[in-house]
Amino acid sequence: MDDRVGIRLVVLRVLVVSLLVTLGARLWALQVLNGEHYRRVAETNRVRDVVTPAPRGLIVDDRGRALVRNRTSLVISVNRSVTDRQKDSGRAVLERLSSVVGLPVADVAKRIQYCSATVKPPCWNGSPYQPVPVAKDVAPSQALAVIEHPDRFPGVSAELQAVREYPYGALAAHELGYLSPVTQEQLDSDGGRRGFHNNSLIGVAGLEDTYDSALRGADGVQRLEVDRFGRVAGTASSTAPRSGDNLVLSIDAGVQQAVEQTLQKTLDSLGGRARTASGVVLDARTGRVIAMASLPSYDPSVFVGGISGSDYQALSDPANGIPLLSRAYQGSSAPGSTFKAVSTTTVLTNLGASMTDDYDCGPSLQIGSQTFHNFEGSSAGPITLHQALVISCDVIFDKFAYDAWLADGGLRNGRGPYPAANEYFVKMARAMGFGSRTGVDLPGEAAGSVVGRDGAKAIWTQLKDSYCRRAQNGYPEVADPAKAERFRQYAAEACVDGYLYNGGAATQFAIGQGQYLSVSPLQLAVAYAAIANGGTVYQPTLAKAVISPDGTGVMPITPKIVGRLPTAPEALAYIRAALHGVTSEGGGTAAGVFADWPNDTIPIAGKTGTAEVEGARDTSWFASFAPANDPQFVVVVTIPDSGTGAEYAAPAVKAIYQSIYGVGRDPALPGGVPPADLPKVEQDGTFTPVGAPPDQAAVPSTTPSGAGSAAGGAAAAAFTLTPGLAATGVAAVRALAGGVAVAGVRGEPAAVDSGRAQARARAPARAPVERGPP
């Protein structure tokens, strides 16, 4: 018996010792090994962050004119950490506040409730210890009613905050972009690297997106100590916000305005027949974007303070022309005869064509069962390649392309590998940047398409089932029986041998037509810039430099060369001379348009393009550069569903050059050269415009933006908050009410308009046109 007791005691002692050792080891791990981690966790349990958003940097044009800036908005906010501790949980305060801001008390209560899985906007997605905005752009009298009676409004504050303003209204909206509240997915993926908070506003389109990190700066954070009941006991630390950097663009506001106004006038002249248009102006020597426009457009101020669902739907509705889409770089289509400059480069470089020999420009060319015609069946007989470009002869380029297709093996490409295929036209197109993104510093760029033999077979593999189904079922949704039958026949042929890269497709490719070639206006401008500058392919850019708020730090964004054309300099010089003939020689397809142009001082080279579209009117193109003898600018315009290139796009390009050089009007670019120097930042955070007279430095009275509330938007919009500075309190609000500038606030002419109404006004209402079979 004693032995059993002794054994039990030993086991008990071992067990106790083991437990003590285990407990000690665990305590050591918690307090020593992982002590720092748990100290941080404990700190977060008693510390709450209150974020002060940093003013975003300005976005200015090449001369320093602000395209996007910040303005002051009078904002009334409710601090729930104060109101919730009142006997009635702040109900009486909210009732008094509702009468001041003109909102039902229920609406005010909804705005300060916390968002959750079951609580949807309007609600607050930020910190519960941060004041929640309930009314923006309020009148100074409303703000004073709160500030001067703190006993009646405990926990309620009124202060000036910076919000985005667009002095030029809708100008360059697609390129500038807009802001939107950060999403939960973005918060989760960021992992704290960029300092996102629940109530952060971030760029989601255009340059606001691409350069968001630089423009956003760093938010200020006040760390509040709270007790176990959530009551604020003190401040642990406080970090002031750091203003975002400024972005200087190569875009020139004057040229941008000229492009947009020209496109709009052209659409107006069509009487609603055409719904969309786009244009690009590049610096041929650097690849920098001087202007880029797409219609229909929108006013980005509609996003300030949050866009409604109905407004967003209107801006993304195809029936309105999808105003949010920039067709200048996010859309693509067949370029028509503007592509003949690329084909001329191909035949001179790879197919042994001569600069002096004549080639037959007959009225048509027969390829199998297909007949390819010149425009309106015209014939010019034997002519040089120079003349072929001037008068835009299709048949000559059709013949070159067909012969090259035969040399590549004809139809044998679809029956197995054919390694001898050179595909010179396809390769030259890719060398000029077609079929891939240019790399422009804007999100969502379209790559377009350049399809060769392998690509044609891959496309057919993906679409074969659709072709065969359509071949059997037809196109019952097409109202015209003849058209529906034609589409069905196309589908039947494609079902059987759509993998074949046939001779017709090859010839169409060489004249900028067909299903295997699609380009954006920006891509075409980059290609023409390479022809103009002697063969250098640049990556287009809109940003020239990032400059710190005080101007001391400058990070230039230099042009980037991405390729060189595989062709001789003399061949490019030959093409440039021929393109000049298009606008200056007898028979040139655009000679009539430029008949009164000062060709002796500012020669212009260009090429018309008329792309045929199934089920719609032709797409009008004109691609150009000037001066032809020393190219500085490239201008490309395209107008879908309009007519010939000479009829619509070429006159639009002429009008843009008139604005650039000041032919018959004041020049948008004095001297015809972009400014070489960067604008300078003044002590108050504004820019000193460079290279332009004072009257041109002022903000033009184009479409204004910066809508405020009906009660007090005008007063709030009349002042612009300098980045990094703010004015709050009674003195500041009284100064606003009296029209007096206060510290950190710069007086500006009031510019108030409804962004939502403007967005609707600029969205055409005609439905889109379907463009042929899938």
PDB file of C-alpha atoms in Angstrom, residues 257-274 276-277 295 637 639 647-648 651-652 655-656 658-659 665 762:
ATOM      1  CA  GLN A 257      -9.670  73.152 -76.469  1.00  0.00           C
ATOM      2  CA  ALA A 258      -9.167  73.636 -80.215  1.00  0.00           C
ATOM      3  CA  VAL A 259      -9.339  69.877 -80.848  1.00  0.00           C
ATOM      4  CA  GLU A 260     -12.493  69.386 -78.775  1.00  0.00           C
ATOM      5  CA  GLN A 261     -14.263  72.381 -80.275  1.00  0.00           C
ATOM      6  CA  THR A 262     -13.317  71.309 -83.812  1.00  0.00           C
ATOM      7  CA  LEU A 263     -14.620  67.784 -83.264  1.00  0.00           C
ATOM      8  CA  GLN A 264     -17.859  69.128 -81.804  1.00  0.00           C
ATOM      9  CA  LYS A 265     -18.389  71.514 -84.724  1.00  0.00           C
ATOM     10  CA  THR A 266     -17.790  68.663 -87.161  1.00  0.00           C
ATOM     11  CA  LEU A 267     -20.372  66.470 -85.424  1.00  0.00           C
ATOM     12  CA  ASP A 268     -22.809  69.377 -85.339  1.00  0.00           C
ATOM     13  CA  SER A 269     -22.360  69.870 -89.085  1.00  0.00           C
ATOM     14  CA  LEU A 270     -23.410  66.262 -89.623  1.00  0.00           C
ATOM     15  CA  GLY A 271     -26.779  66.970 -88.060  1.00  0.00           C
ATOM     16  CA  GLY A 272     -26.750  63.970 -85.724  1.00  0.00           C
ATOM     17  CA  ARG A 273     -25.712  61.447 -88.397  1.00  0.00           C
ATOM     18  CA  ALA A 274     -22.444  60.777 -86.560  1.00  0.00           C
ATOM     19  CA  THR A 276     -18.588  59.983 -82.002  1.00  0.00           C
ATOM     20  CA  ALA A 277     -15.257  61.526 -82.981  1.00  0.00           C
ATOM     21  CA  LEU A 295     -16.585  62.778 -78.035  1.00  0.00           C
ATOM     22  CA  VAL A 637      -8.691  62.730 -86.541  1.00  0.00           C
ATOM     23  CA  ILE A 639     -15.076  60.378 -87.326  1.00  0.00           C
ATOM     24  CA  GLU A 647     -14.959  65.396 -96.592  1.00  0.00           C
ATOM     25  CA  TYR A 648     -14.863  65.435 -92.770  1.00  0.00           C
ATOM     26  CA  PRO A 651     -11.099  69.790 -92.758  1.00  0.00           C
ATOM     27  CA  ALA A 652     -11.097  69.087 -89.008  1.00  0.00           C
ATOM     28  CA  ALA A 655      -8.858  73.680 -88.388  1.00  0.00           C
ATOM     29  CA  ILE A 656      -6.662  72.223 -85.628  1.00  0.00           C
ATOM     30  CA  GLN A 658      -5.056  76.812 -87.889  1.00  0.00           C
ATOM     31  CA  SER A 659      -5.463  76.989 -84.120  1.00  0.00           C
ATOM     32  CA  ARG A 665      -6.787  83.463 -85.499  1.00  0.00           C
ATOM     33  CA  ARG A 762     -23.029  66.219 -73.387  1.00  0.00           C
TER      34      ARG A 762
END
